[in-house]
Structures are given as structure tokens and as C-alpha cells.
Short mmCIF file of the C-alpha atoms (twelve columns), coordinates in Angstrom:
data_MODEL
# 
_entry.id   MODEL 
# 
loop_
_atom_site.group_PDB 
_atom_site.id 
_atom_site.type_symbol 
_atom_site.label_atom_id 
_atom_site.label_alt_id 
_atom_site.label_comp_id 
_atom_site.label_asym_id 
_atom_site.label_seq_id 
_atom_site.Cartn_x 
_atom_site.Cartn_y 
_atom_site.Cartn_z 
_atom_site.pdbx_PDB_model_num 
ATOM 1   C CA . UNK A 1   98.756  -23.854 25.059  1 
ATOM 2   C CA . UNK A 2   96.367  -26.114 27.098  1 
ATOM 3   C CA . UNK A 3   95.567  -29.463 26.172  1 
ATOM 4   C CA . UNK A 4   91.815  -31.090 26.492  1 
ATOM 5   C CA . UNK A 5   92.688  -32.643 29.394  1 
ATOM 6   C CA . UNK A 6   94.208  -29.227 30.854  1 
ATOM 7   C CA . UNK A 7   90.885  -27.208 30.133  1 
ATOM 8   C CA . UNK A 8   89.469  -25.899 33.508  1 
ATOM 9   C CA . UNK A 9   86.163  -27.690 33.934  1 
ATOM 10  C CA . UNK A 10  82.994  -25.776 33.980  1 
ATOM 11  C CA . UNK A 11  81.313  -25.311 37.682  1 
ATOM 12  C CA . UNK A 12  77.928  -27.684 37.913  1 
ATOM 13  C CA . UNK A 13  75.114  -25.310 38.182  1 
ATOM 14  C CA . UNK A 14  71.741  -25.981 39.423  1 
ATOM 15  C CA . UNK A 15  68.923  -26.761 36.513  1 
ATOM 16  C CA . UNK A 16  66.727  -23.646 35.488  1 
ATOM 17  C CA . UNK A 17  63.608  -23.756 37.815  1 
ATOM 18  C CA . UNK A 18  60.608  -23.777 34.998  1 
ATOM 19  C CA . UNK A 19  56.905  -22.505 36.480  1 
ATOM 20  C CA . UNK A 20  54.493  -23.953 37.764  1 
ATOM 21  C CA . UNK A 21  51.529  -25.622 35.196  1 
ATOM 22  C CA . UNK A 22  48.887  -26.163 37.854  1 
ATOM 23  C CA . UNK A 23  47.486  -22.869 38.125  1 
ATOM 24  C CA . UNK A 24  47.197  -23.253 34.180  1 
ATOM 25  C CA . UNK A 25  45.472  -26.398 34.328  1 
ATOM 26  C CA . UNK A 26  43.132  -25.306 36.828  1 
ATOM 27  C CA . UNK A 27  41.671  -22.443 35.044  1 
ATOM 28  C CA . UNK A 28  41.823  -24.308 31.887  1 
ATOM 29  C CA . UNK A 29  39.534  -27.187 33.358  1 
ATOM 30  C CA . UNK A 30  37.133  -24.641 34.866  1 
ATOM 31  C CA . UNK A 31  36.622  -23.376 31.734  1 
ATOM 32  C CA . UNK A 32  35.939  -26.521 30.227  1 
ATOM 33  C CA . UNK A 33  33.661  -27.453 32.595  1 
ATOM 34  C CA . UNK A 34  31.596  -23.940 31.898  1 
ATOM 35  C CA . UNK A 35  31.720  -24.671 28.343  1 
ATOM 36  C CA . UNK A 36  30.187  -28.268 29.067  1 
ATOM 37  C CA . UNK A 37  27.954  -26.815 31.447  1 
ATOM 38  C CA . UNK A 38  26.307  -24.483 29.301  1 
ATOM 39  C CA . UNK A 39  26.044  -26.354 26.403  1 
ATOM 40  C CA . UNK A 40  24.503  -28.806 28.247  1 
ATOM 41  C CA . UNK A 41  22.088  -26.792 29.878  1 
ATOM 42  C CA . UNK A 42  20.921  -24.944 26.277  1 
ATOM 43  C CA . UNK A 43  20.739  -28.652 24.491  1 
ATOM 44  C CA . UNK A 44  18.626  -30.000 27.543  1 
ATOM 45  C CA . UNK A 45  16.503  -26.702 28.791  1 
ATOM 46  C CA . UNK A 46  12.805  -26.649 27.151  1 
ATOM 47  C CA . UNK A 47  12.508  -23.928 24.374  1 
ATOM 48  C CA . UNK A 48  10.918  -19.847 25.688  1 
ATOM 49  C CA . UNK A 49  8.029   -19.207 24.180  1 
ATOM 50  C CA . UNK A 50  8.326   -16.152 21.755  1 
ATOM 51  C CA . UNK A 51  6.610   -12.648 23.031  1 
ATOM 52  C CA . UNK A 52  5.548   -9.992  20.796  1 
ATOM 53  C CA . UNK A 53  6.100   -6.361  21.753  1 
ATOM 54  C CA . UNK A 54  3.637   -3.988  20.951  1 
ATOM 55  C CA . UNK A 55  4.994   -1.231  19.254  1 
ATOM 56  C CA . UNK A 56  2.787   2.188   19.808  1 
ATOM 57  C CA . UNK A 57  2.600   4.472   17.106  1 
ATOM 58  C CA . UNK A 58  3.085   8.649   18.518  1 
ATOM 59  C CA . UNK A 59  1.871   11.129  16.364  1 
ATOM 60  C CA . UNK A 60  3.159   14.649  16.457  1 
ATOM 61  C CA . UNK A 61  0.655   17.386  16.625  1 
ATOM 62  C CA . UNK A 62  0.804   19.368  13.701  1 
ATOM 63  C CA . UNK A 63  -1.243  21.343  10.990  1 
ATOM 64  C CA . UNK A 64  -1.355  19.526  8.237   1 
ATOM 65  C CA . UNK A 65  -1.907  21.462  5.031   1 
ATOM 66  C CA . UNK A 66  -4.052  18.660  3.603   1 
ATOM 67  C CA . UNK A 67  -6.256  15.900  5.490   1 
ATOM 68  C CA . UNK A 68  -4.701  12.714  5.364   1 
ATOM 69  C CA . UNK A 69  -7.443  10.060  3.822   1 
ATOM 70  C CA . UNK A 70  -8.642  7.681   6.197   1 
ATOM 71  C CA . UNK A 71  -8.056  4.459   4.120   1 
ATOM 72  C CA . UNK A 72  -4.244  5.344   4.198   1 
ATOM 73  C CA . UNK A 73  -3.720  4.203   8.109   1 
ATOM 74  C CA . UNK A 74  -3.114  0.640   8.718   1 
ATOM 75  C CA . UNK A 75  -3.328  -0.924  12.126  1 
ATOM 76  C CA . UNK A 76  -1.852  -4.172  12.218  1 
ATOM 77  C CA . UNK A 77  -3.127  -6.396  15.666  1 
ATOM 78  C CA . UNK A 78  -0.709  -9.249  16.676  1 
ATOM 79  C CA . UNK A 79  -2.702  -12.411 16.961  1 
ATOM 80  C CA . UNK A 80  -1.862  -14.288 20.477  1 
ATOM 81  C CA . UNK A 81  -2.390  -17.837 19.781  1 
ATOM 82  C CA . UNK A 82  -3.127  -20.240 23.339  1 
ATOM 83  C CA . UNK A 83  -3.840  -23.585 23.861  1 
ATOM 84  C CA . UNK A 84  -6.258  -24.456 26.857  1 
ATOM 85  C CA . UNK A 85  -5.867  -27.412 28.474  1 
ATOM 86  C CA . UNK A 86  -8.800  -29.532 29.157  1 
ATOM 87  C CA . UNK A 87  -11.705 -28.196 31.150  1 
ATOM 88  C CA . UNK A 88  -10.478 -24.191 30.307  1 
ATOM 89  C CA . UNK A 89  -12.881 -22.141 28.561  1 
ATOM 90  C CA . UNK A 90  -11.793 -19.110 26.132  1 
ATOM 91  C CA . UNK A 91  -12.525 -15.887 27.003  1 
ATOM 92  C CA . UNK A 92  -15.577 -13.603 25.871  1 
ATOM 93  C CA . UNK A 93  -15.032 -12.729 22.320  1 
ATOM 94  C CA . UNK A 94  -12.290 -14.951 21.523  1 
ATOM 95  C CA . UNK A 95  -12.290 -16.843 18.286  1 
ATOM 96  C CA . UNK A 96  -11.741 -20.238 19.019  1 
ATOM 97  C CA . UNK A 97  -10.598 -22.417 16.616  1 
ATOM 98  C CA . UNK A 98  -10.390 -26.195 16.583  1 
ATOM 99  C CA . UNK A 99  -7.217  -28.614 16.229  1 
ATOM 100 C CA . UNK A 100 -9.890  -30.551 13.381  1 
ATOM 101 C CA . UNK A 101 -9.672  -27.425 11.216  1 
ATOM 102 C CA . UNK A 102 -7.292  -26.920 8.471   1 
ATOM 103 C CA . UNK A 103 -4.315  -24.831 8.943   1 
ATOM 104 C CA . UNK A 104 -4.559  -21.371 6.994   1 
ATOM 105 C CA . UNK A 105 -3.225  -21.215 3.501   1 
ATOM 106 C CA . UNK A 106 -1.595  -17.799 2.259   1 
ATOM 107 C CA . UNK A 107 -2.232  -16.988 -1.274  1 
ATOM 108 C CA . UNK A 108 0.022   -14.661 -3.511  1 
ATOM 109 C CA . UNK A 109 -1.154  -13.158 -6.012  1 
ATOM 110 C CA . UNK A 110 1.329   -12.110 -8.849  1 
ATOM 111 C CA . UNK A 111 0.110   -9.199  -10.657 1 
ATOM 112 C CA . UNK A 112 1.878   -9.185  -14.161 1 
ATOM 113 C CA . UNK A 113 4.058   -6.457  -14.694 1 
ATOM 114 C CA . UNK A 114 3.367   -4.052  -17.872 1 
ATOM 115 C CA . UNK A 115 4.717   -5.276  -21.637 1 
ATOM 116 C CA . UNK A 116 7.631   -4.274  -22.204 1 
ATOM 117 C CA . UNK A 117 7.752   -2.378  -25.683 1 
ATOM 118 C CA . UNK A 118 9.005   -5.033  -28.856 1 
ATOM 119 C CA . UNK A 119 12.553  -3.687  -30.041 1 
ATOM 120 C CA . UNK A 120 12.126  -2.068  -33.869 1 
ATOM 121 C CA . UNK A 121 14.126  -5.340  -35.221 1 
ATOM 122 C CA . UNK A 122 13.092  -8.777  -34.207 1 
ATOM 123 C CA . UNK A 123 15.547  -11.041 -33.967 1 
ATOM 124 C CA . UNK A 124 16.186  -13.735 -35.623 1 
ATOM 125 C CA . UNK A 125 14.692  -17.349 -34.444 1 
ATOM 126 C CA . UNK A 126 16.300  -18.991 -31.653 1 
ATOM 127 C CA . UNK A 127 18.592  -22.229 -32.841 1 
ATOM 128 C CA . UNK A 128 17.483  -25.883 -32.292 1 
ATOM 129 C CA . UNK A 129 20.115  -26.785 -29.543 1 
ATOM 130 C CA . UNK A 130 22.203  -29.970 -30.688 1 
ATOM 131 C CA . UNK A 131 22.412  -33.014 -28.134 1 
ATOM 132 C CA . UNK A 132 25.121  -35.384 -28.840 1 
ATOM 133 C CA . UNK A 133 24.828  -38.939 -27.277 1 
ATOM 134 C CA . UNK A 134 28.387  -40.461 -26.502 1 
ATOM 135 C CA . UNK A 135 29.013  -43.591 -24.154 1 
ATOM 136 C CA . UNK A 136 30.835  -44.120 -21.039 1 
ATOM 137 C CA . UNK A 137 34.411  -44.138 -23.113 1 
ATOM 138 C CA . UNK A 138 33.529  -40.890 -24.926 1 
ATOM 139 C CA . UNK A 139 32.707  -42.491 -28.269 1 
ATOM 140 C CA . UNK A 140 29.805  -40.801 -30.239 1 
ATOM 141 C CA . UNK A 141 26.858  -42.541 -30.666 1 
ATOM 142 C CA . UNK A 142 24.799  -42.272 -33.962 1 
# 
């Protein structure tokens, strides 16, 4: 039987090596400085202006059994709106139109839908709704 003080003592062994955290913290501040970066640079960089594409229309050559009407094609022209700076003149045929104008309104028009047809029964009349007045406590007020 061994004693405690008999017990063969354990052989000192050198610490587990752990890795390396630089190579870590490198790529982990280079990314923050991209993040920072490009924030940065889309808080502080003046907005694009906006360009419309014109979409063509192809038509397919085909006999048509009956002539399409006239009044049923649509062309819709993108307006280009430009500023000139002092001293620029538009050019031929362009509408110009002056900063002292008023802005264009739109205007929608609803067009009522058609009655509905009135059920055979009316119903009866709609009930006066009650309103009860109470104070802060909850106590009803004549």
C-alpha cells in the first residue's frame, strides 16, 4: 500500500504551446479598416445622377388577321431634364422652362365604380354608438 508521501511524483512537462493571434488580428483590422473605408467613401462621395435606358420596342413580322387600330399604340418619350449654367443656351426645339414657374401638379381622377345592386332586405338602422365619460381613476362620470 503506498502512502501520500510514497506516491511517485508526476514528471513536469512543458505548457501546451497555444497559436499564434497575430495573423488573426491582422486580417481582422484590415477588414475593419475596408468596412470604414467604404462607408466613408459612400457617406462622403456626391450622389450619380440617374440615367434612363431606352427600351426599343421589336416587332415580329407577321400577318395579322385583323389591322391593329392606330389609337391602340402608345409611345411613351422619357423627358431629360438639364440645368444650364449661366451664359448656356438650350438647344433648337427645346422647351425651356423657368425656375419662376410652378412645379407641375398631377391630377387623378377617380371614376366611380358602378352601384352595386341593394340586397332584397334592408337592414335594419345602424345603432347610436354609446360614449361613456369616466375620469383618470375609472369612475363614471354622469
Amino acid at each position: 500500500m503506498e502512502t501520500p508521501t510514497n506516491r511517485p511524483v508526476p514528471a513536469a512537462h512543458a505548457p501546451k504551446s497555444k497559436p499564434d493571434a497575430w495573423p488573426m488580428r491582422l486580417a481582422l483590422g484590415a477588414g475593419g479598416i475596408a468596412a470604414v473605408s467604404a462607408l466613408t467613401a459612400a457617406i462622403v462621395m456626391p450622389p450619380q445622377t440617374v440615367t434612363n435606358t431606352q427600351v426599343t420596342q421589336q416587332t415580329v413580322q407577321q400577318p395579322l388577321s385583323t389591322p391593329v387600330p392606330a389609337s391602340t399604340i402608345q409611345v411613351v418619350q422619357p423627358v431629360k431634364y438639364v440645368q444650364l449654367l449661366p451664359g448656356q443656351t438650350p438647344p433648337p426645339g427645346a422647351q425651356v422652362i423657368s425656375p419662376a414657374d410652378p412645379t407641375p401638379r398631377t391630377v387623378v381622377v377617380n371614376v366611380p365604380a358602378p352601384a352595386a345592386k341593394q340586397p332584397a332586405a334592408q337592414p335594419p338602422a345602424a345603432q347610436k354608438p354609446v360614449y361613456i365619460k369616466t375620469t383618470q381613476s375609472g369612475t363614471v362620470v354622469p
